[in-house]
DNA sequence: GTGGATGCAAAGTCTTTGCATTGGG
DNA sequence: CCCAATGCAAAGACTTTGCATCCAC
């Protein structure tokens, strides 16, 4: 039923994120930028590198703050403009929830969904190709071309079922 | 595949919505307002009645414009404030997507999911029991007790595929 | 009567845009 | 060199808040 799953360590995320994952190589970052037919600038490289250092969802504010120390003159407009390009080209996914500002994540190389515990907040990622296939069919029947989806399951994790 | 679905006729919305569905009775509307421990006002009744005349997702702007003719003095703040109350109490669901303003719908008596057009914002509701069943199984395999979910499909609607 | 609700306008947030300047190709 | 990209500031879009007045209860 489940194709795969993985438990992220949500607690240590912020502290550890720099060591959790290798940032995108400069070569890879340049490839992405060129693929969009845009000029390679140090600002854009910095934004891509920053986004790639963690499997997280960043607000523009956070991207800006993270880059600012090494880039005192960078402006919000640059971050917004580049994230928009990345989103339009599918390299980044934009998430909007509640009244919060938009958050962005590098489009994952493999797609996954989330199952969250409403009690302790634990998040488990999973993949299920049957559900994906059904979504495709639903969209087709509605006459839509499916480009993406958000599937979040909520419930109680094993530890919180007491 | 799809158990049911319903296409909103976005163009004729304004003209036709009154005939699409019986508006909520005044008794019912008052019951809802009182259940939230709020005072019953004509503005609140008008908003609830307006929301209930169609199974659609309304922007605050639309709610305001529809009510304004019969209520020349009503303000946006009243609409926002009341929708927030309704949302907090679960009588209304808030939807946010893309860069569009929030849209609101009366909380459905039966569960459904959404397929949204990323271009024009059109939202189609659908139900699919196969997907629901699969979600249940995924949760079970992860050891979770499923209590809810959010499934949003994104894509291009027939009109926006050009 | 009295405290919650309203309308108005002003303030707040997040995002986009205009424009002169900079810098990558 | 030239035009895209940037930084800054101003404008825009949506939403919230402050406050005097109003009106359910």
Tab-separated table of C-alpha atoms (C1' of nucleotides) in Angstrom:
chain	number	residue	atom	x	y	z
A	1	UNK	CA	0.000	0.000	0.000
A	2	UNK	CA	2.683	2.431	1.058
A	3	UNK	CA	5.525	2.672	-1.397
A	4	UNK	CA	7.933	4.167	1.118
A	5	UNK	CA	8.062	6.324	4.184
A	6	UNK	CA	10.516	8.203	6.351
A	7	UNK	CA	10.420	9.874	9.734
A	8	UNK	CA	11.838	13.402	9.751
A	9	UNK	CA	13.388	14.614	12.984
A	10	UNK	CA	11.246	17.670	13.309
A	11	UNK	CA	12.674	18.876	16.595
A	12	UNK	CA	16.283	19.244	15.606
A	13	UNK	CA	15.470	20.565	12.197
A	14	UNK	CA	16.389	24.206	12.591
A	15	UNK	CA	19.577	23.655	14.503
A	16	UNK	CA	20.803	20.850	12.356
A	17	UNK	CA	19.639	21.762	8.953
A	18	UNK	CA	23.008	22.832	7.707
A	19	UNK	CA	24.455	19.440	8.412
A	20	UNK	CA	21.424	17.419	7.411
A	21	UNK	CA	21.957	17.835	3.766
A	22	UNK	CA	24.601	19.000	1.383
A	23	UNK	CA	23.637	22.301	-0.182
A	24	UNK	CA	23.085	22.203	-3.879
A	25	UNK	CA	26.339	22.373	-5.816
A	26	UNK	CA	27.054	25.589	-7.641
A	27	UNK	CA	27.062	23.692	-10.901
A	28	UNK	CA	23.619	22.320	-10.230
A	29	UNK	CA	22.316	25.736	-9.190
A	30	UNK	CA	23.654	27.304	-12.369
A	31	UNK	CA	22.096	24.569	-14.429
A	32	UNK	CA	18.681	25.326	-12.919
A	33	UNK	CA	19.010	29.049	-13.469
A	34	UNK	CA	20.152	28.603	-17.067
A	35	UNK	CA	17.341	26.168	-17.690
A	36	UNK	CA	14.973	29.034	-16.971
A	37	UNK	CA	16.875	31.220	-19.436
A	38	UNK	CA	17.890	33.624	-16.719
A	39	UNK	CA	21.200	35.194	-15.901
A	40	UNK	CA	23.304	33.613	-13.191
A	41	UNK	CA	23.781	36.119	-10.398
A	42	UNK	CA	25.309	35.723	-6.980
A	43	UNK	CA	21.943	36.582	-5.411
A	44	UNK	CA	20.194	33.800	-7.239
A	45	UNK	CA	22.902	31.322	-6.363
A	46	UNK	CA	22.645	32.321	-2.721
A	47	UNK	CA	18.882	31.857	-2.703
A	48	UNK	CA	19.065	28.436	-4.329
A	49	UNK	CA	21.834	27.319	-2.021
A	50	UNK	CA	19.917	28.491	1.001
A	51	UNK	CA	16.732	26.692	-0.081
A	52	UNK	CA	18.627	23.499	-0.708
A	53	UNK	CA	20.249	23.229	2.704
A	54	UNK	CA	17.143	21.761	4.280
A	55	UNK	CA	13.993	19.938	3.434
A	56	UNK	CA	11.935	22.750	4.777
A	57	UNK	CA	9.352	25.297	3.867
A	58	UNK	CA	10.729	28.786	3.999
A	59	UNK	CA	8.954	32.098	4.150
A	60	UNK	CA	10.413	34.907	2.076
A	61	UNK	CA	11.289	36.583	5.340
A	62	UNK	CA	13.404	33.598	6.369
A	63	UNK	CA	15.171	33.368	3.042
A	64	UNK	CA	15.953	37.055	3.266
A	65	UNK	CA	17.224	36.883	6.843
A	66	UNK	CA	19.380	33.879	6.137
A	67	UNK	CA	21.033	35.477	3.158
A	68	UNK	CA	21.287	39.010	4.459
A	69	UNK	CA	24.406	38.565	6.656
A	70	UNK	CA	26.475	37.565	3.626
A	71	UNK	CA	24.589	39.872	1.348
A	72	UNK	CA	23.772	43.085	3.175
A	73	UNK	CA	22.291	44.817	0.184
A	74	UNK	CA	19.929	42.103	-1.025
A	75	UNK	CA	16.304	43.211	-1.261
A	76	UNK	CA	13.005	41.473	-0.706
A	77	UNK	CA	12.029	42.179	-4.265
A	78	UNK	CA	14.875	40.026	-5.538
A	79	UNK	CA	13.801	37.136	-3.339
A	80	UNK	CA	10.162	37.464	-4.381
A	81	UNK	CA	11.020	37.808	-8.044
A	82	UNK	CA	13.320	34.819	-8.126
A	83	UNK	CA	11.005	32.600	-6.093
A	84	UNK	CA	8.236	33.468	-8.508
A	85	UNK	CA	10.391	32.401	-11.425
A	86	UNK	CA	11.326	29.171	-9.670
A	87	UNK	CA	7.682	28.496	-8.864
A	88	UNK	CA	6.550	29.210	-12.407
A	89	UNK	CA	9.117	26.774	-13.716
A	90	UNK	CA	8.229	24.125	-11.177
A	91	UNK	CA	11.546	24.073	-9.333
A	92	UNK	CA	9.904	25.342	-6.205
A	93	UNK	CA	6.521	24.712	-4.657
A	94	UNK	CA	4.557	27.473	-2.988
A	95	UNK	CA	2.440	26.616	0.030
A	96	UNK	CA	-0.200	28.850	1.514
A	97	UNK	CA	-1.977	27.949	4.695
A	98	UNK	CA	-4.103	29.838	7.139
A	99	UNK	CA	-3.313	33.513	7.283
A	100	UNK	CA	0.399	32.906	7.105
A	101	UNK	CA	2.690	34.274	4.426
A	102	UNK	CA	3.535	31.928	1.573
A	103	UNK	CA	6.193	29.350	2.177
A	104	UNK	CA	8.403	27.808	-0.436
A	105	UNK	CA	10.202	24.492	-0.764
A	106	UNK	CA	12.470	23.091	-3.419
A	107	UNK	CA	10.354	20.737	-5.443
A	108	UNK	CA	11.270	17.321	-4.097
A	109	UNK	CA	12.982	14.947	-6.473
A	110	UNK	CA	10.589	12.276	-5.378
A	111	UNK	CA	7.078	13.232	-4.516
A	112	UNK	CA	5.770	12.543	-1.056
A	113	UNK	CA	2.788	13.360	1.116
A	114	UNK	CA	2.494	13.861	4.846
A	115	UNK	CA	0.754	12.149	7.724
A	116	UNK	CA	0.770	14.356	10.819
A	117	UNK	CA	-0.044	13.617	14.421
A	118	UNK	CA	-2.531	16.159	15.717
A	119	UNK	CA	-1.305	15.515	19.246
A	120	UNK	CA	2.480	15.718	19.152
A	121	UNK	CA	3.034	17.155	15.684
A	122	UNK	CA	5.134	14.273	14.428
A	123	UNK	CA	5.187	14.123	10.646
A	124	UNK	CA	5.709	11.004	8.602
A	125	UNK	CA	6.286	11.209	4.891
A	126	UNK	CA	4.877	8.585	2.617
A	127	UNK	CA	4.379	7.797	-1.017
A	128	UNK	CA	1.463	5.925	-2.447
A	129	UNK	CA	1.325	5.428	-6.133
A	130	UNK	CA	-2.258	4.155	-6.079
A	131	UNK	CA	-3.533	7.385	-4.605
A	132	UNK	CA	-1.473	9.353	-7.113
A	133	UNK	CA	-2.946	7.365	-9.937
A	134	UNK	CA	-6.467	7.951	-8.663
A	135	UNK	CA	-5.847	11.678	-8.432
A	136	UNK	CA	-4.762	11.698	-12.030
A	137	UNK	CA	-7.966	9.986	-13.026
A	138	UNK	CA	-10.133	12.327	-11.002
A	139	UNK	CA	-8.520	15.342	-12.634
A	140	UNK	CA	-8.965	13.817	-16.044
A	141	UNK	CA	-12.641	13.200	-15.433
A	142	UNK	CA	-13.094	16.802	-14.378
A	143	UNK	CA	-11.388	17.971	-17.552
A	144	UNK	CA	-8.391	19.359	-15.688
A	145	UNK	CA	-4.714	18.913	-16.400
A	146	UNK	CA	-3.234	17.929	-13.080
A	147	UNK	CA	-0.090	19.812	-12.157
A	148	UNK	CA	0.167	19.192	-8.463
A	149	UNK	CA	-1.557	18.319	-5.248
A	150	UNK	CA	-1.412	18.563	-1.508
A	151	UNK	CA	-2.400	15.563	0.562
A	152	UNK	CA	-2.146	15.863	4.298
A	153	UNK	CA	-3.460	13.123	6.544
A	154	UNK	CA	-4.203	13.936	10.167
A	155	UNK	CA	-4.535	11.563	13.042
A	156	UNK	CA	-2.930	10.137	16.147
A	157	UNK	CA	0.467	8.532	15.950
A	158	UNK	CA	1.203	5.232	17.719
A	159	UNK	CA	2.752	7.006	20.709
A	160	UNK	CA	-0.227	9.294	21.221
A	161	UNK	CA	-2.968	6.716	21.108
A	162	UNK	CA	-2.273	5.800	24.755
B	1	UNK	CA	-13.796	6.831	-10.302
B	2	UNK	CA	-15.362	10.022	-9.100
B	3	UNK	CA	-18.301	9.419	-6.812
B	4	UNK	CA	-19.734	12.823	-7.499
B	5	UNK	CA	-18.730	16.238	-8.621
B	6	UNK	CA	-20.162	19.589	-9.367
B	7	UNK	CA	-18.950	22.290	-11.692
B	8	UNK	CA	-19.509	25.837	-10.583
B	9	UNK	CA	-20.602	28.080	-13.403
B	10	UNK	CA	-18.325	30.909	-12.555
B	11	UNK	CA	-19.568	33.282	-15.185
B	12	UNK	CA	-23.237	33.160	-14.323
B	13	UNK	CA	-22.530	33.027	-10.666
B	14	UNK	CA	-23.885	36.366	-9.742
B	15	UNK	CA	-27.017	36.098	-11.752
B	16	UNK	CA	-28.003	32.550	-11.003
B	17	UNK	CA	-26.960	31.725	-7.548
B	18	UNK	CA	-30.287	32.604	-6.025
B	19	UNK	CA	-32.068	29.911	-7.915
B	20	UNK	CA	-29.487	27.212	-7.464
B	21	UNK	CA	-30.371	26.388	-3.917
B	22	UNK	CA	-32.761	27.317	-1.167
B	23	UNK	CA	-31.118	29.785	1.186
B	24	UNK	CA	-30.715	28.771	4.784
B	25	UNK	CA	-33.838	29.422	6.839
B	26	UNK	CA	-33.710	32.328	9.232
B	27	UNK	CA	-34.278	29.944	12.108
B	28	UNK	CA	-31.279	27.893	11.125
B	29	UNK	CA	-29.131	30.968	10.655
B	30	UNK	CA	-30.059	32.254	14.093
B	31	UNK	CA	-29.318	28.876	15.603
B	32	UNK	CA	-25.823	28.972	14.160
B	33	UNK	CA	-25.153	32.499	15.366
B	34	UNK	CA	-26.434	31.737	18.852
B	35	UNK	CA	-24.365	28.586	18.991
B	36	UNK	CA	-21.325	30.808	18.690
B	37	UNK	CA	-22.617	32.950	21.569
B	38	UNK	CA	-22.931	35.963	19.328
B	39	UNK	CA	-25.690	38.459	18.894
B	40	UNK	CA	-28.093	38.007	16.032
B	41	UNK	CA	-27.854	40.988	13.713
B	42	UNK	CA	-29.377	41.605	10.319
B	43	UNK	CA	-25.888	41.836	8.819
B	44	UNK	CA	-24.936	38.420	10.089
B	45	UNK	CA	-28.194	36.930	8.877
B	46	UNK	CA	-27.628	38.449	5.459
B	47	UNK	CA	-24.116	37.033	5.239
B	48	UNK	CA	-25.212	33.551	6.258
B	49	UNK	CA	-28.140	33.627	3.880
B	50	UNK	CA	-25.901	34.764	1.053
B	51	UNK	CA	-23.343	32.044	1.727
B	52	UNK	CA	-26.012	29.390	1.827
B	53	UNK	CA	-27.608	30.206	-1.510
B	54	UNK	CA	-24.956	28.356	-3.421
B	55	UNK	CA	-22.445	25.602	-2.946
B	56	UNK	CA	-19.678	27.890	-3.852
B	57	UNK	CA	-16.542	29.452	-2.607
B	58	UNK	CA	-16.918	33.152	-2.129
B	59	UNK	CA	-14.354	35.846	-1.770
B	60	UNK	CA	-15.081	38.520	0.796
B	61	UNK	CA	-15.419	40.920	-2.103
B	62	UNK	CA	-18.229	38.817	-3.567
B	63	UNK	CA	-20.057	38.508	-0.278
B	64	UNK	CA	-19.820	42.245	0.169
B	65	UNK	CA	-21.013	43.073	-3.336
B	66	UNK	CA	-23.950	40.729	-3.110
B	67	UNK	CA	-25.142	42.109	0.174
B	68	UNK	CA	-24.396	45.742	-0.464
B	69	UNK	CA	-27.476	46.541	-2.610
B	70	UNK	CA	-29.799	45.598	0.233
B	71	UNK	CA	-27.425	46.898	2.826
B	72	UNK	CA	-25.764	50.042	1.554
B	73	UNK	CA	-23.940	50.757	4.757
B	74	UNK	CA	-22.399	47.367	5.397
B	75	UNK	CA	-18.618	47.398	5.673
B	76	UNK	CA	-15.895	44.971	4.715
B	77	UNK	CA	-14.835	44.774	8.322
B	78	UNK	CA	-18.158	43.234	9.286
B	79	UNK	CA	-17.857	40.596	6.610
B	80	UNK	CA	-14.289	39.779	7.561
B	81	UNK	CA	-15.063	39.693	11.264
B	82	UNK	CA	-18.066	37.443	10.904
B	83	UNK	CA	-16.374	35.068	8.470
B	84	UNK	CA	-13.523	34.744	10.912
B	85	UNK	CA	-15.944	33.806	13.675
B	86	UNK	CA	-17.648	31.285	11.419
B	87	UNK	CA	-14.297	29.824	10.429
B	88	UNK	CA	-13.068	29.608	14.014
B	89	UNK	CA	-16.202	27.713	14.959
B	90	UNK	CA	-15.990	25.409	11.995
B	91	UNK	CA	-19.178	26.538	10.255
B	92	UNK	CA	-17.200	27.859	7.345
B	93	UNK	CA	-14.050	26.647	5.650
B	94	UNK	CA	-11.417	29.041	4.401
B	95	UNK	CA	-9.557	28.203	1.214
B	96	UNK	CA	-6.375	29.902	0.119
B	97	UNK	CA	-4.577	29.259	-3.083
B	98	UNK	CA	-2.076	30.884	-5.315
B	99	UNK	CA	-1.972	34.607	-4.835
B	100	UNK	CA	-5.725	34.887	-4.769
B	101	UNK	CA	-7.727	36.276	-1.881
B	102	UNK	CA	-9.200	33.785	0.578
B	103	UNK	CA	-12.431	32.130	-0.363
B	104	UNK	CA	-15.022	30.808	2.017
B	105	UNK	CA	-17.606	28.057	1.868
B	106	UNK	CA	-20.207	26.836	4.303
B	107	UNK	CA	-18.750	23.737	5.922
B	108	UNK	CA	-20.180	20.881	3.910
B	109	UNK	CA	-22.396	18.323	5.572
B	110	UNK	CA	-20.704	15.667	3.479
B	111	UNK	CA	-16.996	15.533	3.022
B	112	UNK	CA	-15.470	16.514	-0.276
B	113	UNK	CA	-12.122	17.510	-1.700
B	114	UNK	CA	-11.144	20.225	-4.140
B	115	UNK	CA	-9.627	20.504	-7.574
B	116	UNK	CA	-8.476	24.061	-8.210
B	117	UNK	CA	-7.386	25.827	-11.338
B	118	UNK	CA	-4.035	27.485	-10.777
B	119	UNK	CA	-4.780	29.950	-13.545
B	120	UNK	CA	-8.258	31.323	-12.837
B	121	UNK	CA	-8.889	30.007	-9.354
B	122	UNK	CA	-11.972	28.001	-10.257
B	123	UNK	CA	-12.688	25.288	-7.711
B	124	UNK	CA	-14.491	22.033	-8.402
B	125	UNK	CA	-15.553	19.766	-5.592
B	126	UNK	CA	-15.352	16.025	-5.826
B	127	UNK	CA	-15.678	12.933	-3.728
B	128	UNK	CA	-13.783	9.746	-4.281
B	129	UNK	CA	-14.315	6.872	-1.923
B	130	UNK	CA	-11.412	4.889	-3.337
B	131	UNK	CA	-8.961	7.583	-2.372
B	132	UNK	CA	-10.557	7.856	1.048
B	133	UNK	CA	-10.217	4.120	1.529
B	134	UNK	CA	-6.578	4.185	0.517
B	135	UNK	CA	-5.875	6.989	2.963
B	136	UNK	CA	-7.337	4.870	5.717
B	137	UNK	CA	-5.062	2.015	4.790
B	138	UNK	CA	-1.976	4.211	4.610
B	139	UNK	CA	-2.676	5.580	8.067
B	140	UNK	CA	-3.202	2.093	9.407
B	141	UNK	CA	0.114	0.902	8.006
B	142	UNK	CA	1.883	3.810	9.622
B	143	UNK	CA	0.240	2.955	12.918
B	144	UNK	CA	-1.844	6.126	12.948
B	145	UNK	CA	-5.512	6.564	13.697
B	146	UNK	CA	-6.806	8.724	10.895
B	147	UNK	CA	-8.984	11.622	11.989
B	148	UNK	CA	-8.964	13.881	8.975
B	149	UNK	CA	-7.270	14.948	5.815
B	150	UNK	CA	-6.830	17.698	3.281
B	151	UNK	CA	-6.618	16.828	-0.379
B	152	UNK	CA	-6.232	19.626	-2.874
B	153	UNK	CA	-5.552	18.921	-6.514
B	154	UNK	CA	-4.062	21.662	-8.640
B	155	UNK	CA	-4.096	22.009	-12.366
B	156	UNK	CA	-5.532	23.790	-15.355
B	157	UNK	CA	-9.262	23.789	-15.887
B	158	UNK	CA	-10.756	23.165	-19.327
B	159	UNK	CA	-11.118	26.892	-19.982
B	160	UNK	CA	-7.515	27.696	-19.133
B	161	UNK	CA	-5.817	25.015	-21.186
B	162	UNK	CA	-6.232	27.099	-24.348
C	1	DG	C1'	-28.942	50.478	30.072
C	2	DT	C1'	-24.733	48.005	28.574
C	3	DG	C1'	-21.494	45.460	26.308
C	4	DG	C1'	-21.044	43.513	22.001
C	5	DA	C1'	-21.454	44.743	16.953
C	6	DT	C1'	-21.039	47.976	13.283
C	7	DG	C1'	-19.093	51.393	9.800
C	8	DC	C1'	-15.560	54.032	8.678
C	9	DA	C1'	-10.987	54.990	8.112
C	10	DA	C1'	-6.492	54.133	9.227
C	11	DA	C1'	-2.970	50.888	9.953
C	12	DG	C1'	-0.809	46.354	9.049
C	13	DT	C1'	1.063	42.576	6.245
C	14	DC	C1'	2.558	40.480	2.479
C	15	DT	C1'	3.640	41.068	-2.341
C	16	DT	C1'	4.339	43.538	-6.656
C	17	DT	C1'	5.919	47.338	-9.458
C	18	DG	C1'	8.535	51.561	-11.198
C	19	DC	C1'	12.829	53.315	-11.981
C	20	DA	C1'	17.597	54.457	-11.909
C	21	DT	C1'	21.714	51.800	-11.484
C	22	DT	C1'	24.531	47.705	-11.868
C	23	DG	C1'	26.701	43.827	-13.904
C	24	DG	C1'	26.433	39.257	-16.526
C	25	DG	C1'	26.843	37.465	-21.144
D	1	DC	C1'	28.160	47.375	-24.578
D	2	DC	C1'	23.350	46.180	-23.793
D	3	DC	C1'	19.571	44.609	-21.636
D	4	DA	C1'	18.289	41.728	-17.846
D	5	DA	C1'	18.638	41.933	-12.862
D	6	DT	C1'	19.009	44.479	-8.714
D	7	DG	C1'	17.922	47.609	-4.682
D	8	DC	C1'	15.159	50.862	-3.075
D	9	DA	C1'	10.981	52.905	-2.296
D	10	DA	C1'	6.442	53.447	-3.361
D	11	DA	C1'	2.271	51.386	-4.586
D	12	DG	C1'	-1.074	47.534	-4.443
D	13	DA	C1'	-3.934	43.968	-2.584
D	14	DC	C1'	-5.977	41.847	1.088
D	15	DT	C1'	-7.015	41.861	5.964
D	16	DT	C1'	-7.117	43.627	10.681
D	17	DT	C1'	-7.721	47.140	14.117
D	18	DG	C1'	-9.182	51.492	16.656
D	19	DC	C1'	-12.842	54.092	17.873
D	20	DA	C1'	-17.191	56.467	18.176
D	21	DT	C1'	-21.823	55.146	17.481
D	22	DC	C1'	-25.520	51.877	17.448
D	23	DC	C1'	-28.571	48.248	18.777
D	24	DA	C1'	-29.564	43.331	20.495
D	25	DC	C1'	-30.431	41.410	24.684
